[in-house]
Amino acid sequence: MTTDFPEIRDAVARLCADFPGRYWREHDRARSYPKEFVAALSAAGYLAVLIPDEYGGSGLGIAAASAVLEEIHKSGCNGAACHAQMYTMGTLLKHGSEAQKRAYLPQIAAGSLRLQAFGVTEPTSGTDTTRIRTTAVRAGDAYRVSGQKVFISRTEHSDLMLLLVRTTAREQVAKPTDGMSVLLVDLRAAVGNGLTIKPLATMMNHATTELFFDELEVPAANLVGEEGKGFSYILDSMNAERILIAAECVGDARWFVAKASAYASERQVFGRPIGQNQGVQFPIARAHVQSEAAALMVVRAAALFDAGEKCGAEANMAKLLASDASAAAADVCIQTHGGYGFAEEYDIERKFRETRLYQVAPVSTNLILSYVGTHVLGMPKSF
Ligand SMILES: Cc1cc2nc3c(=O)[nH]c(=O)nc-3n(C[C@H](O)[C@H](O)[C@H](O)COP(=O)(O)OP(=O)(O)OC[C@H]3O[C@@H](n4cnc5c(N)ncnc54)[C@H](O)[C@@H]3O)c2cc1C
């Protein structure tokens, strides 16, 4: 809610004021990485909000992290360039060894080490994660990784990547979710030595890539947790990711609603403000109602997460409601602006493209509905 973490919100809004629409438009046109924005957020410590104090972070929890990302998006900025620096480390924090945590977390908290790449999706398996084909074979003190990933974001702007691989074939395990493992890959050493990164252009400026692994050697010491249990480890990070992306969508929705209502009140056509027409006013009011309802679900999911309680249902519902709300608000905002909604200088078309992603990634709306239908409501599974 807007009343939560007022100091953090004010400070983030002030930081974002240094990165106006012009800044984002230029990076969007050039498809370049907004490194100045990421550097400012890192320097201010906002990307270390979830790292406990003992490892150099502020240990504030996901509700505070949500406030940071929501405010970034409400200010017209885009957290996608670096949001994963906040939560990817969650798998390491929860399942890594003490030696791994001591080695990496303080540097991640300081921003000197970037862990903001999370490699799960593959071209052939898609959403059906248990069918991933990227395989790691143990050979002495190392794993040899071969396979392919797609849409893996920020790998060119990250030092480390958490990678989901198969260590035991699907046919040889009791449950399809068994036999997968998480490796911490040092991208600086890997590129050119078994890993090739290929940028993948998309409809928005997102720094996403394809990855090709050819016998990449990863030290066995970089296995996170136990071999074969990686799927359950990444589920923890996924709940955090869903809550935080939902918070970004709430921020986007509020940005669109504010823009649309201001414009509808100012723009005069037929001798009166267009917002006086209920055909213009009501869709904006509805978008506001939807985004505020979604915001409440984000708060609820974050509270459960921070209390260490089960939050899978709420994290998924928050993500669905918030991404629906931001997409609806984006559409209303364009419609309210008429032709100007399509003009780059208004930033609406850019944010429209950016927020549209969240109905597909990091998990698509259909897959959330399937989770709610089967895991929450107990209906029969379709797959
Ligand atoms: C810009 C961008 C950045 C990304 N970043 C990352 C990243 O950093 N790391 C990463 O691992 N992944 C990343 N992804 C991948 C993203 O998580 C996937 O695109 C998403 O999970 C969907 O997988 P898919 O594209 O293979 O679609 P598919 O699995 O092929 O699905 C296509 C469509 O069919 C629907 N569908 C599939 N099966 C069913 C079913 N049984 N019932 C109903 N509907 C179904 C889906 O909902 C979807 O709408 C990113 C994607 C994009 C576009």
XYZ file of C-alpha atoms and ligand atoms in Angstrom:
436
model
C 0.000 0.000 0.000
C 1.184 3.522 -0.597
C 1.403 4.143 3.160
C 3.919 1.314 3.620
C 7.597 2.213 3.812
C 7.036 5.931 3.141
C 10.718 6.799 3.621
C 11.887 4.154 1.186
C 9.243 5.211 -1.320
C 10.190 8.897 -1.058
C 13.889 8.153 -1.445
C 13.332 5.831 -4.427
C 11.049 8.392 -6.086
C 13.758 11.055 -5.642
C 16.375 8.774 -7.181
C 14.043 7.982 -10.102
C 13.502 11.691 -10.771
C 17.097 11.743 -12.095
C 16.044 9.224 -14.773
C 13.187 10.868 -16.675
C 11.344 9.564 -19.731
C 14.056 10.922 -22.050
C 16.647 8.652 -20.408
C 14.503 5.537 -20.927
C 13.510 6.500 -24.482
C 17.150 6.817 -25.506
C 18.057 3.422 -24.071
C 14.904 1.914 -25.569
C 15.751 3.200 -29.044
C 19.372 2.033 -28.819
C 18.387 -1.197 -27.040
C 21.179 -0.384 -24.594
C 21.480 -1.294 -20.939
C 20.492 1.462 -18.464
C 23.718 1.077 -16.498
C 23.607 4.530 -14.881
C 20.203 3.726 -13.343
C 21.374 0.309 -12.148
C 24.537 1.858 -10.670
C 22.490 4.463 -8.791
C 20.145 1.828 -7.341
C 23.083 -0.386 -6.325
C 24.963 2.505 -4.723
C 21.879 3.415 -2.705
C 21.647 -0.209 -1.484
C 18.170 -0.895 -2.853
C 19.174 -4.080 -4.640
C 20.422 -5.550 -1.344
C 17.148 -5.156 0.504
C 16.585 -8.923 0.769
C 20.117 -9.868 1.838
C 20.361 -10.347 5.634
C 22.486 -7.861 7.656
C 25.073 -10.518 8.485
C 25.941 -10.727 4.776
C 25.997 -6.980 4.249
C 22.426 -6.338 3.088
C 19.608 -4.527 4.855
C 17.539 -7.677 5.546
C 14.284 -5.820 5.212
C 12.176 -8.470 3.517
C 10.005 -8.738 0.459
C 7.411 -6.151 1.482
C 10.146 -3.496 1.468
C 11.603 -4.843 -1.778
C 8.107 -4.648 -3.300
C 7.849 -1.008 -2.236
C 11.165 -0.256 -3.986
C 10.148 -1.890 -7.266
C 6.608 -0.549 -7.225
C 7.927 2.972 -6.749
C 10.435 2.556 -9.589
C 7.629 1.587 -11.948
C 5.211 4.183 -10.623
C 7.881 6.766 -11.440
C 7.971 5.672 -15.107
C 11.268 3.791 -14.756
C 11.842 0.075 -15.374
C 13.288 -2.305 -12.794
C 13.690 -5.172 -15.277
C 17.311 -4.257 -15.906
C 18.246 -5.285 -12.379
C 15.297 -6.643 -10.358
C 16.809 -10.128 -10.425
C 19.829 -8.854 -8.462
C 17.392 -8.616 -5.569
C 15.911 -12.109 -5.593
C 18.101 -14.551 -7.546
C 20.367 -14.835 -4.520
C 17.397 -16.236 -2.552
C 18.183 -19.770 -3.740
C 21.782 -19.369 -2.593
C 20.694 -17.853 0.716
C 18.264 -20.638 1.472
C 20.059 -23.649 0.035
C 23.716 -22.708 -0.445
C 26.496 -23.790 1.909
C 27.829 -21.332 4.487
C 31.065 -21.137 2.474
C 29.141 -20.184 -0.688
C 27.125 -17.575 1.171
C 30.226 -16.015 2.716
C 31.985 -16.054 -0.641
C 29.225 -14.389 -2.654
C 26.530 -12.627 -0.638
C 28.593 -9.731 0.789
C 29.841 -8.854 -2.688
C 26.351 -9.156 -4.137
C 25.081 -6.880 -1.365
C 27.824 -4.347 -2.137
C 26.952 -4.475 -5.844
C 30.507 -5.459 -6.797
C 29.268 -8.878 -7.915
C 26.179 -9.189 -10.083
C 24.016 -12.297 -9.717
C 21.094 -11.322 -11.883
C 20.772 -14.136 -14.403
C 18.539 -17.122 -13.794
C 18.614 -19.806 -16.493
C 15.588 -22.082 -16.655
C 13.697 -21.742 -19.967
C 14.691 -23.872 -22.950
C 13.489 -23.794 -26.552
C 12.076 -27.326 -26.644
C 10.647 -27.695 -23.127
C 9.072 -24.227 -22.743
C 6.852 -24.076 -19.693
C 7.239 -27.809 -19.062
C 10.373 -27.371 -16.966
C 10.784 -31.041 -16.072
C 11.635 -31.710 -19.727
C 14.710 -29.485 -19.814
C 17.539 -31.025 -21.801
C 20.513 -29.026 -20.593
C 22.540 -31.684 -18.832
C 25.392 -31.625 -16.357
C 27.554 -34.736 -16.120
C 29.878 -35.130 -13.145
C 33.529 -35.682 -14.118
C 35.859 -35.612 -11.113
C 35.731 -32.220 -9.411
C 33.592 -30.619 -12.083
C 30.345 -30.874 -14.013
C 30.336 -30.726 -17.804
C 27.304 -28.825 -19.031
C 25.830 -29.136 -22.535
C 22.545 -27.844 -23.906
C 20.698 -24.669 -24.728
C 18.625 -22.031 -22.932
C 16.486 -19.241 -24.352
C 15.224 -15.870 -23.099
C 17.778 -15.761 -20.300
C 17.883 -12.111 -19.331
C 20.817 -9.930 -18.310
C 23.520 -12.584 -18.878
C 25.659 -9.951 -20.598
C 25.318 -7.741 -17.514
C 25.841 -10.350 -14.826
C 28.926 -11.970 -13.302
C 27.125 -15.067 -12.069
C 24.132 -17.088 -13.209
C 21.999 -19.645 -11.421
C 21.472 -22.448 -13.892
C 18.924 -25.278 -13.758
C 20.262 -28.478 -15.320
C 19.369 -32.164 -15.450
C 21.828 -34.297 -13.534
C 19.734 -37.479 -13.792
C 17.608 -38.330 -16.813
C 13.855 -37.854 -16.397
C 13.281 -41.539 -17.184
C 15.531 -42.592 -14.288
C 13.834 -40.663 -11.466
C 10.737 -41.423 -9.428
C 9.125 -38.009 -10.027
C 9.749 -35.802 -13.097
C 10.731 -32.950 -10.764
C 13.566 -35.079 -9.299
C 16.999 -35.221 -10.895
C 17.444 -31.510 -11.611
C 20.170 -29.440 -9.972
C 21.164 -25.819 -9.581
C 24.682 -24.706 -10.516
C 26.233 -21.330 -9.886
C 27.990 -20.459 -13.142
C 30.718 -17.826 -13.221
C 29.872 -16.149 -16.519
C 33.192 -14.296 -16.631
C 35.062 -17.594 -16.831
C 32.438 -19.446 -18.874
C 32.034 -17.186 -21.906
C 34.304 -18.466 -24.665
C 35.090 -21.638 -22.713
C 32.000 -23.688 -23.438
C 29.348 -20.968 -23.179
C 28.224 -18.743 -26.042
C 25.794 -15.887 -25.390
C 23.658 -14.555 -28.234
C 21.503 -11.436 -27.696
C 17.829 -11.900 -28.570
C 16.011 -8.764 -29.728
C 12.490 -8.381 -28.326
C 9.665 -5.826 -28.522
C 11.048 -4.007 -25.499
C 14.525 -3.197 -24.236
C 15.119 -6.240 -22.049
C 18.691 -7.521 -22.555
C 17.553 -11.089 -22.982
C 19.722 -13.772 -24.604
C 20.106 -17.298 -25.926
C 22.733 -19.507 -24.309
C 24.619 -22.377 -25.911
C 26.536 -24.763 -23.665
C 29.133 -27.070 -25.145
C 30.902 -29.096 -22.466
C 31.157 -26.077 -20.183
C 33.135 -27.035 -17.091
C 31.597 -25.882 -13.800
C 33.389 -26.726 -10.523
C 31.441 -29.257 -8.445
C 31.857 -26.818 -5.538
C 29.387 -24.567 -7.380
C 26.511 -27.005 -6.918
C 23.880 -25.285 -4.780
C 22.385 -27.598 -2.149
C 22.021 -31.271 -3.001
C 22.262 -32.796 -6.445
C 18.835 -33.734 -7.839
C 16.818 -31.341 -5.663
C 17.197 -28.199 -7.766
C 13.574 -27.947 -8.842
C 12.298 -27.403 -5.310
C 15.063 -24.833 -4.727
C 14.059 -22.693 -7.668
C 10.406 -22.763 -6.615
C 11.339 -20.690 -3.544
C 12.945 -18.040 -5.716
C 9.990 -18.117 -8.053
C 7.561 -17.054 -5.328
C 9.781 -14.074 -4.533
C 10.037 -13.256 -8.227
C 6.263 -13.409 -8.713
C 5.568 -11.105 -5.754
C 8.184 -8.578 -6.865
C 7.063 -8.559 -10.478
C 3.486 -8.148 -9.295
C 4.681 -5.085 -7.345
C 6.243 -3.711 -10.525
C 2.937 -4.243 -12.344
C 1.084 -2.370 -9.593
C 3.574 0.483 -10.044
C 3.009 0.428 -13.810
C -0.777 0.343 -13.361
C -0.633 3.360 -11.046
C 1.581 5.216 -13.520
C -0.897 4.532 -16.369
C -3.926 5.498 -14.271
C -2.276 8.754 -13.138
C -1.299 9.633 -16.719
C -4.724 8.759 -18.111
C -6.729 10.613 -15.465
C -4.548 13.732 -15.739
C -4.811 13.782 -19.527
C -8.557 13.082 -19.478
C -9.040 16.071 -17.165
C -6.969 18.426 -19.379
C -7.649 17.441 -22.974
C -10.498 19.482 -24.424
C -12.457 18.075 -27.356
C -16.015 19.110 -28.315
C -15.592 22.028 -25.919
C -15.095 20.004 -22.714
C -12.534 17.721 -21.049
C -12.684 14.244 -22.573
C -12.774 12.811 -19.016
C -16.192 14.385 -18.525
C -17.505 11.718 -20.894
C -18.230 8.601 -18.887
C -17.116 6.495 -21.845
C -13.623 7.862 -21.166
C -13.870 8.245 -17.381
C -15.250 4.843 -16.386
C -12.534 2.686 -17.986
C -9.919 4.753 -16.135
C -11.849 4.398 -12.870
C -12.128 0.647 -13.473
C -8.387 0.395 -14.112
C -7.802 2.157 -10.789
C -10.113 -0.255 -8.954
C -8.342 -3.241 -10.522
C -4.870 -1.984 -9.658
C -5.749 -1.203 -6.046
C -7.262 -4.685 -5.607
C -4.112 -6.221 -7.075
C -1.983 -4.103 -4.712
C -3.784 -5.648 -1.732
C -2.971 -9.152 -2.942
C 0.689 -8.172 -3.339
C 0.712 -6.934 0.268
C -0.893 -10.190 1.435
C 1.561 -12.397 -0.492
C 4.533 -10.362 0.747
C 3.332 -10.575 4.370
C 3.075 -14.379 4.145
C 6.486 -14.627 2.464
C 8.124 -12.436 5.121
C 6.488 -14.483 7.891
C 8.027 -17.631 6.383
C 4.584 -19.070 5.643
C 3.370 -20.826 2.496
C 2.589 -18.223 -0.125
C 2.502 -20.075 -3.455
C -1.202 -19.412 -4.027
C -1.020 -15.750 -3.028
C 2.205 -15.076 -4.968
C 0.619 -16.521 -8.094
C -2.675 -14.713 -7.594
C -0.853 -11.431 -6.976
C 1.132 -11.872 -10.183
C -2.004 -12.669 -12.210
C -4.102 -9.827 -10.791
C -1.318 -7.260 -11.041
C -0.247 -8.149 -14.584
C -3.898 -8.096 -15.684
C -4.354 -4.719 -13.968
C -1.255 -3.198 -15.566
C -2.143 -4.519 -19.021
C -5.694 -3.165 -18.690
C -4.441 0.196 -17.390
C -1.904 0.383 -20.239
C -4.631 -0.202 -22.795
C -6.914 2.407 -21.222
C -4.045 4.899 -21.063
C -3.318 4.526 -24.785
C -7.019 4.807 -25.640
C -7.436 7.918 -23.493
C -4.512 9.606 -25.235
C -5.851 8.909 -28.708
C -3.061 9.310 -31.271
C -0.674 10.755 -28.688
C -0.646 7.409 -26.871
C 1.406 6.089 -29.782
C 3.884 8.968 -29.828
C 7.225 7.984 -28.257
C 7.611 11.218 -26.314
C 4.653 10.374 -24.037
C 6.390 7.163 -22.820
C 3.044 5.354 -22.842
C 3.783 3.091 -25.799
C 7.137 2.150 -24.236
C 5.587 1.271 -20.893
C 2.737 -0.501 -22.707
C 5.320 -2.773 -24.367
C 7.261 -3.244 -21.135
C 4.302 -4.213 -18.969
C 2.815 -6.574 -21.585
C 5.677 -8.979 -20.927
C 4.361 -9.842 -17.489
C 1.382 -11.787 -18.765
C 3.895 -14.259 -20.225
C 7.036 -14.061 -18.075
C 8.233 -15.186 -15.633
C 5.155 -17.425 -15.703
C 2.234 -17.126 -18.064
C -1.310 -16.351 -16.992
C -2.570 -19.765 -18.144
C -0.028 -21.568 -16.009
C -1.122 -19.551 -12.971
C -4.756 -20.413 -13.659
C -3.742 -24.048 -13.938
C -1.924 -23.821 -10.578
C -4.947 -22.232 -8.908
C -7.355 -24.707 -10.539
C -5.428 -27.790 -9.489
C -3.324 -26.898 -6.420
C -5.696 -24.454 -4.741
C -9.107 -25.714 -5.850
C -8.214 -29.389 -6.241
C -9.648 -29.813 -9.739
C -8.209 -32.476 -12.086
C -4.844 -31.789 -13.690
C -4.642 -31.300 -17.442
C -0.926 -32.098 -17.656
C 11.711 -10.879 -22.378
C 11.729 -12.208 -21.695
C 12.586 -12.418 -20.638
C 12.669 -13.670 -20.029
N 13.599 -13.891 -19.055
C 13.806 -15.160 -18.604
C 14.896 -15.465 -17.727
O 15.662 -14.574 -17.334
N 15.078 -16.756 -17.344
C 14.271 -17.772 -17.770
O 14.508 -18.905 -17.397
N 13.215 -17.512 -18.606
C 12.977 -16.244 -19.034
N 11.934 -15.983 -19.900
C 11.113 -17.072 -20.379
C 9.670 -17.045 -19.850
O 9.650 -17.424 -18.503
C 8.880 -17.972 -20.775
O 8.771 -17.344 -22.040
C 7.514 -18.292 -20.225
O 7.628 -19.034 -19.038
C 6.679 -19.081 -21.243
O 7.428 -20.144 -21.785
P 7.522 -20.339 -23.375
O 7.913 -19.041 -23.953
O 8.362 -21.502 -23.689
O 6.010 -20.602 -23.810
P 5.309 -22.021 -24.010
O 5.571 -22.924 -22.850
O 5.635 -22.518 -25.370
O 3.784 -21.570 -23.963
C 3.194 -20.791 -25.003
C 1.790 -20.384 -24.571
O 1.002 -21.564 -24.382
C 0.431 -21.559 -23.080
N 0.423 -22.960 -22.580
C 1.429 -23.860 -22.621
N 1.034 -25.012 -22.060
C -0.252 -24.825 -21.648
C -1.196 -25.667 -20.990
N -0.907 -26.920 -20.635
N -2.422 -25.147 -20.720
C -2.725 -23.865 -21.088
N -1.855 -23.033 -21.693
C -0.636 -23.512 -21.975
C 1.318 -20.686 -22.225
O 0.574 -20.136 -21.171
C 1.769 -19.628 -23.231
O 0.864 -18.571 -23.278
C 11.800 -14.710 -20.472
C 10.905 -14.484 -21.511
C 10.873 -13.257 -22.142
C 9.915 -13.065 -23.291
